[in-house]
Amino acid sequence: MDLSHTAIRDHTAFLERLRLVPDQPGVYLWKDANGRLLYVGKSKRLRDRMRSYFGSPRSLSGKTRRLVSHIADFDIIVTQSELEALLLEMNLIKQHRPPYNILLKDDKTYPYIKVTVNEDWPRVFATRQVLNDGARYFGPYASPGSVYQALEVLNRLFAFRPPYECKDDKFNRHRKLGKPCLYYQMRRCLGPCVPGLVTKEAYRQAIDAVCRFLEGKSDQIVRELRAQMEQAAEQLEFERAAYLRDRIQAIEKISERQQVLRTVDTDQDVIAFAREEGSAVVQVLFIRGGKLINAEPFTLQGTEGESDEALLTSFLTQFYQDAPNIPPNLLLADHVEEPMIIASWLQQKSGHRVEITVPRRGEKRQLVELAANNARQKLREIREQWLNSEQRAVAALSELRDLLELPALPHRIECYDVSNIQGQHSVASMVVFERGSPRPAHYRRFKIKTVSGANDVASLHEVIGRRFRRAAEALGETQTVTGMVADDDNKTSETGNTDQQALESWAELPDLLLVDGGQAQVAAASAALRDLGFTQIPVVGVAKGPDRNRFDLIRLDCEPLVLARDSKALALIQRIDEEAHRFAITYHRKLRSKATLRSSLEDIPGIGPKRKRALLKAFGSLDAIRQASIDELAAVPGMTRKAAEELKSLL
């Protein structure tokens, strides 16, 4: 085996560990020199599979070669069977999302429609969590927009509690008033909040109709509504009969859009894909009762160099891991790895037999082609959007390069903004844009610690100094500066990355540094860079008009550059500056809110640090504490009834 193209330090020790790996089913985890998880894989013969990574690099795909070049360590987990290995692999991928695995993009955030059939007056709304709580779930949907559109149609058809306008507090308030809200008058709600307007049985029938409609059983609903309409007409209830007629026509109109398949009368999902230059889109057609009730595209990432079988296998395992409904038939565009194991897992999860087939002819093949055509169309749309965005970014960066006379396109731009109110809770933000797009994982925030009062210039000098001292240390150009202000406010970035993950980003230097302000701010930032030896980085100030209606570029000892209103560079600068302002003001408000809450409680006699922490933990905010009853306050650990009464009277 050849380990020369890896990051492994002790080849002998590594080979000895690899020799001891059993040839049994299990999961292997490749790690880099910092212990970061790179890839999770499974195999029925662990040792053979792991050794295969260290053959000739020419036999590996480009993606696998890059993975191997970072491998420095590994872990293994032996399982009793291949099915157990599959389940463990899925859970580890979902938990850690390793960079070299094929990943279902944003798989944790796909929305579902939830029907709370376990409640007395069920609700229908969108959710991103599938829980084992007795409710029914339908989906997933590829985008929130498609869910909201479906909810709008369903509410017009079946008049259940409006998904977002009828929270429990509003429902209970109207129940006490004995008067329904406007949605009842609009026939968008049956009025379950007011006793006597609708019975539980009638409302439950409407909810059952929602579920059946989502299952594709609209024919049953139409038959029942037609019978109700005829009965209402016989009883001379012509207004109700007209209302039911309109609902029938609306349902039939929607059903006409669903493709009726002549010979397919079972529930099945049809799955095909399209891929191009490392991008991949999987299209799923949801067929229920012979009707195409929904079609959703899903994007995959990390597919470069992977086989079609590996792509489909990864999609199936990740997509159906949380899916609330699995049909008895799956029609695929290509074969998957270990289909029997996947079918066994799906059967175990769904409670019924699941058949996986790859049709080659007939109407089932036509369905697969239909899904593939939709996937290709979606991939084209994504590519065109990306190209348009990329072209706009390049045009803006090119214009900025020419205006500022930079030697090359400013690939990485950092922008800094300071926020305070009369010098209190002064903070600063650093946002990063690369190739014209934000990179939130590299955003940083700073508490101003060496400057008193509202001094934006001095605050900016402190922040730039702290940021580039970190850069100097990360690049090995200086030792830790004695007395350096600690960035304990950057334990996490906006995306939640830890210090260990963030350290690598400090070494990445900007091609252009923007500061919110004029000549004084530019001079302060330039002085901080000069002190640390980073004079090659250009500094530009962004000066805005009184109504933020203009963005002029300020350089040291130069006339301001006034950007034309239709300038592409203006649009980019405006976006970057406003993002820095948003990030700074958000952090400032957070600190100010905490300080206000803390000071208000500290002024109350008998409320010490322990009681203050307990109250904040129990209620979360000063308003919630103020609204709590004496009994609720007394129930907080560490509180007494006397202290609760005194707190209530003072608040």
XYZ file of C-alpha atoms in Angstrom:
651
model
C 0.000 0.000 0.000
C 1.125 3.530 -0.801
C 0.660 6.060 2.029
C 2.890 8.751 0.534
C -0.054 10.752 -0.799
C -1.826 10.921 2.610
C -1.470 13.121 5.709
C -0.476 10.123 7.848
C 2.616 10.849 9.969
C 3.565 7.403 11.282
C 3.090 5.002 8.369
C 4.199 1.928 10.313
C 1.760 2.474 13.163
C -1.070 3.226 10.745
C -0.444 0.045 8.729
C -0.382 -1.997 11.938
C -3.743 -0.556 12.999
C -5.141 -1.217 9.530
C -3.917 -4.825 9.674
C -5.922 -5.357 12.879
C -9.193 -4.159 11.322
C -11.532 -7.197 11.114
C -13.119 -8.405 7.887
C -16.608 -7.990 9.333
C -19.552 -5.675 8.611
C -19.227 -2.218 10.057
C -18.657 1.494 9.586
C -15.356 3.296 9.055
C -14.670 6.978 9.700
C -11.765 8.756 7.992
C -10.354 11.752 9.894
C -7.804 14.478 9.181
C -4.799 15.518 11.290
C -7.011 17.717 13.507
C -9.459 14.891 14.201
C -12.130 16.378 11.932
C -14.427 13.797 10.388
C -13.951 13.639 6.611
C -16.008 10.679 5.463
C -18.280 7.944 6.801
C -18.544 4.659 4.903
C -19.886 1.178 5.471
C -18.803 -2.234 4.233
C -19.524 -5.890 4.795
C -15.730 -6.436 4.848
C -14.172 -3.469 6.625
C -10.464 -4.272 6.169
C -10.665 -4.888 2.421
C -12.744 -1.766 1.836
C -10.428 0.486 3.842
C -7.265 -0.882 2.214
C -8.720 -0.096 -1.219
C -8.217 3.627 -0.568
C -4.426 3.235 -0.535
C -3.743 1.712 -3.919
C -2.482 3.643 -6.910
C -3.861 7.210 -6.945
C -4.548 6.820 -10.672
C -7.226 4.251 -9.879
C -9.144 6.713 -7.695
C -11.541 9.476 -8.701
C -10.501 13.084 -8.204
C -12.783 13.456 -5.186
C -11.425 10.289 -3.550
C -7.824 11.400 -4.200
C -8.566 14.658 -2.382
C -10.109 12.714 0.495
C -7.091 10.373 0.748
C -4.687 13.334 0.735
C -6.275 14.545 3.998
C -6.556 11.172 5.764
C -4.466 11.005 8.922
C -6.502 8.755 11.220
C -9.564 6.522 11.347
C -12.114 4.912 13.645
C -14.180 1.800 13.046
C -17.410 0.491 14.522
C -18.080 -3.217 13.988
C -21.732 -4.257 13.613
C -23.580 -7.570 13.666
C -24.977 -7.262 10.148
C -24.905 -5.186 6.982
C -28.314 -3.732 7.888
C -26.952 -2.470 11.200
C -24.005 -0.959 9.336
C -26.400 0.821 6.971
C -28.436 2.266 9.852
C -25.316 3.397 11.705
C -23.849 4.993 8.578
C -27.076 6.943 7.965
C -27.188 8.241 11.527
C -23.533 9.303 11.507
C -23.886 11.094 8.164
C -26.990 12.919 9.373
C -25.316 13.887 12.644
C -21.928 15.018 11.304
C -22.555 15.795 7.588
C -18.960 14.932 6.564
C -17.651 17.018 3.654
C -16.749 14.055 1.394
C -20.063 12.188 1.691
C -22.904 12.671 -0.767
C -25.355 14.839 1.135
C -28.983 15.679 0.632
C -28.730 19.457 0.698
C -30.381 20.982 3.809
C -31.945 17.620 4.595
C -32.801 18.747 8.125
C -34.932 21.649 6.977
C -37.311 20.185 4.396
C -40.868 21.181 5.321
C -43.825 18.857 5.872
C -47.557 19.384 6.300
C -48.625 18.355 9.796
C -52.201 17.429 10.709
C -52.713 17.224 14.473
C -55.346 14.481 14.394
C -54.548 13.768 18.058
C -56.074 17.104 19.185
C -59.734 17.878 19.905
C -59.833 20.579 17.221
C -57.013 19.565 14.837
C -54.793 22.069 13.067
C -53.067 21.835 9.678
C -49.783 23.689 9.297
C -46.202 23.496 8.038
C -43.423 22.042 10.155
C -39.784 21.054 9.742
C -39.769 18.367 12.425
C -41.321 14.919 12.191
C -42.123 13.708 15.710
C -43.688 10.561 17.069
C -46.550 12.537 18.631
C -49.646 10.960 17.105
C -50.036 13.588 14.374
C -50.010 12.807 10.657
C -47.281 14.152 8.384
C -47.269 14.603 4.611
C -44.166 15.392 2.573
C -41.389 16.265 2.431
C -41.693 19.243 0.115
C -38.653 20.761 -1.581
C -39.443 24.358 -0.602
C -41.557 26.264 1.935
C -43.321 28.009 -0.937
C -44.877 24.784 -2.189
C -46.094 23.986 1.344
C -47.694 27.404 1.834
C -49.376 27.137 -1.548
C -50.756 23.701 -0.657
C -52.021 24.972 2.717
C -53.742 27.918 1.041
C -55.582 25.591 -1.354
C -56.500 23.121 1.398
C -57.853 25.860 3.661
C -60.054 27.230 0.881
C -61.375 23.742 0.176
C -61.967 22.414 3.687
C -62.168 25.493 5.966
C -60.140 24.129 8.876
C -58.542 26.479 11.401
C -56.329 28.898 9.397
C -52.771 27.548 9.644
C -51.026 30.682 10.913
C -53.830 33.031 11.969
C -55.487 30.717 14.524
C -52.968 29.987 17.268
C -54.220 28.380 20.470
C -54.280 31.701 22.367
C -56.492 33.307 19.695
C -58.664 30.174 19.560
C -59.217 30.265 23.353
C -59.827 34.026 23.337
C -62.645 33.744 20.783
C -64.006 30.729 22.659
C -64.386 32.942 25.762
C -65.889 35.774 23.701
C -68.352 33.414 22.016
C -67.724 35.166 18.711
C -65.780 33.844 15.680
C -63.143 35.832 13.807
C -63.364 37.213 10.282
C -62.254 33.913 8.710
C -65.609 32.372 9.649
C -67.422 35.129 7.756
C -65.104 34.531 4.783
C -65.925 30.800 4.891
C -62.257 30.067 5.443
C -62.973 28.471 8.853
C -65.836 26.359 10.205
C -65.700 28.234 13.523
C -64.730 25.498 15.989
C -63.768 28.195 18.522
C -67.458 29.017 19.196
C -69.636 26.235 20.645
C -72.604 25.463 18.444
C -71.179 26.635 15.107
C -69.769 23.224 14.186
C -69.779 19.852 15.932
C -66.613 17.912 16.626
C -67.829 15.193 14.243
C -68.358 17.660 11.365
C -64.996 19.318 11.948
C -63.296 15.922 12.167
C -64.851 15.015 8.787
C -63.230 18.105 7.262
C -59.829 17.109 8.720
C -60.251 13.540 7.442
C -60.994 14.998 3.999
C -57.749 16.983 4.169
C -55.779 13.805 4.895
C -57.479 11.879 2.105
C -56.889 14.717 -0.339
C -53.193 14.687 0.524
C -53.227 10.922 -0.007
C -54.639 11.409 -3.512
C -58.134 10.107 -2.679
C -60.023 13.085 -4.043
C -62.613 10.885 -5.791
C -63.907 9.683 -2.412
C -64.209 13.251 -1.175
C -66.145 14.340 -4.268
C -68.615 11.449 -3.887
C -69.292 12.354 -0.251
C -69.659 16.056 -0.988
C -72.021 15.336 -3.885
C -74.233 13.253 -1.588
C -74.234 16.081 0.993
C -75.098 18.610 -1.717
C -78.062 16.553 -2.932
C -79.287 16.093 0.630
C -79.048 19.856 1.273
C -80.994 20.577 -1.919
C -83.755 18.149 -0.913
C -84.026 19.929 2.445
C -84.222 23.291 0.616
C -80.894 24.432 2.104
C -79.909 26.026 -1.178
C -77.131 28.233 0.220
C -75.351 25.221 1.715
C -75.936 23.245 -1.485
C -74.306 26.040 -3.530
C -71.364 26.137 -1.114
C -70.847 22.368 -1.473
C -71.169 22.642 -5.262
C -68.393 25.233 -5.370
C -66.130 22.987 -3.246
C -66.792 20.031 -5.562
C -65.909 22.092 -8.620
C -62.703 23.354 -6.989
C -61.582 19.836 -6.049
C -62.385 18.500 -9.518
C -60.443 21.344 -11.119
C -57.378 20.521 -9.019
C -57.779 16.803 -9.742
C -57.758 17.498 -13.477
C -54.194 18.793 -13.143
C -53.072 15.491 -11.645
C -51.906 13.015 -14.252
C -54.137 9.923 -14.240
C -52.194 6.741 -15.031
C -54.281 4.045 -16.649
C -52.562 0.871 -15.511
C -50.874 1.973 -12.281
C -53.348 1.723 -9.405
C -50.942 1.447 -6.490
C -48.998 3.905 -4.357
C -45.453 4.422 -5.543
C -42.615 6.895 -5.693
C -40.772 7.383 -8.978
C -37.173 8.545 -8.574
C -34.814 9.745 -11.301
C -31.941 12.198 -11.451
C -29.867 14.491 -13.620
C -26.234 15.447 -13.029
C -23.692 17.759 -14.607
C -20.237 18.965 -13.516
C -20.580 17.926 -9.890
C -24.187 19.140 -9.528
C -27.070 16.689 -9.168
C -30.845 16.981 -8.843
C -33.099 14.076 -7.886
C -36.760 14.291 -8.919
C -39.411 12.385 -6.963
C -42.899 11.803 -8.368
C -45.405 10.922 -5.637
C -48.121 8.695 -7.106
C -51.044 7.775 -4.883
C -54.025 5.797 -6.056
C -52.906 6.043 -9.662
C -52.603 9.836 -9.587
C -49.558 12.015 -9.643
C -50.317 14.131 -6.571
C -46.964 15.863 -6.205
C -43.527 16.218 -7.761
C -40.557 17.592 -5.843
C -36.908 18.171 -6.865
C -34.101 17.682 -4.316
C -30.512 18.882 -4.666
C -27.513 16.724 -3.765
C -24.026 17.972 -2.967
C -20.711 16.153 -2.961
C -21.570 14.003 -5.994
C -18.412 14.694 -7.990
C -16.686 11.455 -9.032
C -19.422 9.252 -7.523
C -21.211 6.544 -9.492
C -24.911 6.722 -10.332
C -25.496 3.773 -7.991
C -23.789 5.568 -5.102
C -25.772 8.730 -5.826
C -29.134 6.952 -5.743
C -28.178 4.879 -2.714
C -27.228 7.967 -0.725
C -30.432 9.720 -1.722
C -32.681 6.803 -0.769
C -31.133 6.298 2.643
C -31.175 10.000 3.536
C -34.560 10.817 2.011
C -36.488 7.935 3.584
C -34.704 8.107 6.925
C -37.226 10.689 8.189
C -40.022 10.245 5.637
C -43.351 9.665 7.421
C -44.830 7.700 4.500
C -43.084 5.042 2.419
C -45.101 3.513 -0.460
C -44.940 -0.204 -1.286
C -43.245 0.425 -4.648
C -40.195 2.467 -5.621
C -39.403 2.921 -9.315
C -35.788 3.971 -9.862
C -33.862 5.228 -12.857
C -30.853 3.059 -11.971
C -29.788 0.284 -9.641
C -28.659 0.982 -6.082
C -25.921 -0.582 -4.012
C -27.118 -3.518 -1.889
C -30.829 -3.258 -2.869
C -31.870 -6.180 -0.667
C -30.482 -4.521 2.460
C -32.150 -1.197 1.607
C -35.461 -2.953 0.882
C -35.174 -4.783 4.212
C -34.571 -1.510 6.019
C -37.519 0.180 4.286
C -39.764 -2.738 5.175
C -38.628 -2.574 8.793
C -39.282 1.159 8.890
C -42.660 1.204 7.102
C -44.145 -2.030 8.430
C -44.957 -3.364 4.948
C -43.086 -4.917 2.043
C -41.291 -2.422 -0.192
C -40.312 -3.435 -3.723
C -37.476 -1.617 -5.490
C -37.519 -1.948 -9.276
C -35.659 -0.426 -12.236
C -38.141 -0.600 -15.142
C -36.693 -0.873 -18.670
C -39.860 -0.694 -20.782
C -43.572 0.022 -20.669
C -45.489 2.691 -18.775
C -43.364 2.383 -15.651
C -40.316 3.275 -17.723
C -42.235 6.239 -19.123
C -42.824 7.419 -15.567
C -39.093 7.209 -14.865
C -38.385 9.203 -18.040
C -40.935 11.800 -16.939
C -39.096 12.170 -13.626
C -35.725 12.338 -15.414
C -36.962 15.087 -17.746
C -38.161 17.112 -14.761
C -34.798 16.601 -13.041
C -32.935 17.819 -16.146
C -35.174 20.883 -16.352
C -34.590 21.724 -12.692
C -30.837 21.254 -13.078
C -30.845 23.650 -16.051
C -32.694 26.231 -13.953
C -30.185 25.888 -11.121
C -27.229 26.181 -13.513
C -28.709 29.261 -15.194
C -29.375 30.918 -11.836
C -25.824 30.165 -10.734
C -24.351 31.474 -13.978
C -26.409 34.654 -13.818
C -25.365 35.209 -10.213
C -21.732 34.430 -10.999
C -21.736 36.764 -13.997
C -23.241 39.599 -11.942
C -20.646 39.082 -9.210
C -17.739 39.069 -11.691
C -19.043 42.236 -13.349
C -19.355 44.029 -10.001
C -15.913 42.883 -8.814
C -14.352 43.884 -12.143
C -15.872 47.353 -11.899
C -14.650 47.658 -8.305
C -11.146 46.573 -9.334
C -11.005 49.223 -12.050
C -12.401 52.003 -9.827
C -9.948 51.298 -6.993
C -7.063 50.413 -9.336
C -6.549 47.049 -7.643
C -4.040 44.587 -9.128
C -6.642 41.799 -9.404
C -10.278 40.993 -8.674
C -10.977 41.336 -4.919
C -11.806 37.682 -4.327
C -12.312 38.120 -0.557
C -13.801 41.318 0.886
C -14.099 42.008 4.600
C -16.309 44.797 5.944
C -16.352 46.227 9.487
C -19.029 48.245 11.264
C -19.258 49.622 14.856
C -22.539 49.902 16.748
C -23.364 51.601 20.080
C -25.810 53.972 21.721
C -24.097 56.901 23.440
C -21.033 54.740 23.914
C -22.898 51.960 25.741
C -22.494 48.286 24.788
C -20.189 49.155 21.916
C -19.646 46.258 19.498
C -18.256 45.695 16.021
C -18.961 43.252 13.241
C -16.830 41.685 10.546
C -18.617 40.178 7.540
C -16.926 38.311 4.703
C -17.902 38.114 1.042
C -16.119 35.785 -1.354
C -16.667 36.029 -5.116
C -19.468 38.479 -4.379
C -21.383 36.120 -2.062
C -21.614 36.161 1.748
C -19.688 33.568 3.727
C -21.468 33.545 7.118
C -19.177 30.881 8.579
C -16.385 33.488 8.564
C -18.417 36.321 10.106
C -17.027 37.559 13.436
C -18.294 39.852 16.174
C -16.343 41.859 18.755
C -17.066 43.559 22.050
C -15.158 46.830 22.302
C -13.006 46.466 25.417
C -10.316 49.169 25.421
C -12.350 52.212 24.320
C -14.698 54.214 26.535
C -17.585 56.201 25.165
C -18.811 56.659 21.606
C -15.502 56.651 19.743
C -16.030 54.742 16.494
C -12.552 55.577 15.196
C -10.700 54.177 18.211
C -13.088 51.204 18.347
C -12.341 50.386 14.730
C -8.588 50.615 15.375
C -8.966 48.117 18.249
C -11.029 45.664 16.212
C -8.757 45.710 13.154
C -5.771 45.214 15.427
C -7.350 42.210 17.149
C -8.407 40.607 13.879
C -4.994 40.890 12.212
C -3.040 39.879 15.313
C -4.977 36.632 14.992
C -4.031 36.496 11.317
C -0.350 37.050 12.120
C -0.379 34.269 14.693
C -2.219 31.870 12.391
C 0.315 32.582 9.637
C 3.215 32.075 12.058
C 4.540 35.581 11.503
C 4.451 36.538 15.192
C 4.087 35.026 18.612
C 1.032 35.600 20.768
C 0.968 39.266 21.650
C 1.243 39.853 25.375
C -1.858 41.505 26.756
C -3.799 40.894 23.569
C -7.530 41.411 24.024
C -9.236 38.028 24.038
C -11.978 37.478 21.501
C -14.247 35.573 23.864
C -17.208 37.038 21.998
C -16.196 34.896 18.991
C -16.554 31.468 20.538
C -19.179 30.955 17.881
C -19.753 32.614 14.542
C -23.195 33.421 13.127
C -23.476 29.831 11.916
C -22.427 28.293 15.213
C -18.895 27.192 14.317
C -16.615 26.527 17.286
C -13.256 28.152 18.027
C -11.416 25.148 16.628
C -13.263 25.423 13.319
C -12.872 29.205 13.241
C -9.108 29.340 13.791
C -8.335 28.331 10.208
C -10.293 31.289 8.832
C -8.182 33.927 10.630
C -5.262 33.136 8.303
C -7.320 34.006 5.199
C -6.483 37.610 4.316
C -8.846 39.947 2.456
C -8.068 41.395 -0.955
C -10.062 44.461 0.066
C -11.007 45.811 3.487
C -14.109 48.000 3.804
C -14.971 50.100 6.853
C -18.200 51.924 7.542
C -17.164 55.586 7.714
C -14.997 58.288 6.215
C -11.380 59.458 6.250
C -10.938 59.098 10.030
C -12.099 55.478 10.007
C -9.958 54.657 6.975
C -6.920 56.208 8.670
C -7.539 54.219 11.872
C -7.860 50.922 10.006
C -4.782 51.657 7.865
C -2.736 52.477 10.984
C -3.745 49.187 12.637
C -2.729 47.245 9.522
C 0.543 49.147 9.250
C 1.436 48.345 12.874
C 1.090 44.622 12.127
C 2.814 44.627 8.730
C -0.260 44.125 6.509
C 0.271 47.228 4.388
C -0.538 45.339 1.168
C -4.251 45.220 2.036
C -6.163 48.198 0.551
C -8.592 49.968 2.916
C -11.680 51.772 1.635
C -14.344 53.608 3.613
C -18.036 53.487 2.737
C -19.676 56.860 3.345
C -23.454 57.034 3.091
C -25.718 59.975 2.552
C -28.106 61.204 5.283
C -30.873 58.934 3.990
C -28.507 56.088 3.046
C -29.273 57.073 -0.542
C -25.657 57.101 -1.742
C -22.526 55.060 -1.091
C -19.257 56.922 -1.743
C -15.892 55.164 -1.541
C -13.303 56.920 0.632
C -9.566 56.300 0.278
C -6.750 57.793 2.300
C -5.665 61.179 0.911
C -7.849 60.794 -2.212
C -11.017 62.382 -3.466
C -14.175 60.345 -2.751
C -15.369 58.064 -5.529
C -19.053 58.720 -6.196
C -20.658 55.554 -7.528
C -23.295 55.856 -10.238
C -26.780 54.764 -9.178
C -26.874 52.034 -11.832
C -23.375 50.823 -10.977
C -22.960 47.078 -10.397
C -20.203 47.890 -7.914
C -22.674 50.084 -5.994
C -25.139 47.213 -5.638
C -22.401 44.944 -4.269
C -20.950 47.577 -1.886
C -24.421 48.418 -0.613
C -25.195 44.771 0.054
C -21.907 44.191 1.911
C -22.214 47.361 4.018
C -25.813 46.669 4.988
C -24.945 43.109 5.934
C -22.173 44.398 8.236
C -24.622 46.886 9.754
C -27.248 44.173 10.284
C -24.765 41.835 11.948
C -23.437 44.592 14.247
C -26.817 45.964 15.277
C -28.165 42.473 15.995
C -25.297 41.766 18.362
C -25.613 45.203 19.968
C -29.339 44.704 20.639
C -28.671 41.300 22.142
C -26.118 42.687 24.611
C -28.293 45.704 25.424
C -31.317 43.489 26.094
C -29.316 41.260 28.430
C -27.900 44.258 30.290
C -31.334 45.883 30.673
C -32.813 42.698 32.051
C -29.857 42.112 34.362
C -29.858 45.664 35.770
C -33.632 45.684 36.358
C -33.486 42.545 38.485
C -30.334 43.592 40.328
C -32.085 46.736 41.590
C -34.714 44.671 43.434
C -33.904 43.899 47.099
C -33.729 40.201 47.908
C -32.947 39.138 44.307
C -29.356 37.975 44.308
C -27.341 36.341 41.523
C -28.747 32.847 42.143
C -32.367 33.950 42.197
C -31.771 36.159 39.171
C -30.364 33.230 37.166
C -33.223 30.984 38.276
C -35.834 33.560 37.261
C -34.228 34.138 33.864
C -33.997 30.397 33.278
C -37.643 29.893 34.224
C -39.205 32.833 32.351
C -36.611 34.031 29.820
C -37.458 37.747 29.840
C -38.384 40.623 32.141
C -41.831 40.918 30.530
C -42.514 37.237 31.214
C -41.412 37.665 34.852
C -43.646 40.742 35.146
C -46.668 38.835 33.792
C -46.140 35.768 35.993
C -48.370 35.221 39.018
C -47.089 35.164 42.598
C -47.592 31.397 42.719
C -45.540 30.942 39.536
C -42.767 33.162 40.886
C -42.733 31.340 44.231
C -42.414 28.002 42.424
C -39.035 28.991 40.974
C -36.173 27.139 42.734
C -34.630 29.364 45.424
C -37.624 31.716 45.614
C -39.943 32.082 48.615
C -43.495 33.354 48.651
C -42.411 36.489 50.493
C -39.728 37.197 47.893
C -42.235 36.515 45.113
C -44.752 38.979 46.603
C -42.073 41.655 46.959
C -40.818 41.061 43.407
C -44.358 41.262 42.027
C -45.066 44.515 43.848
C -41.842 46.156 42.654
C -42.294 45.064 39.034
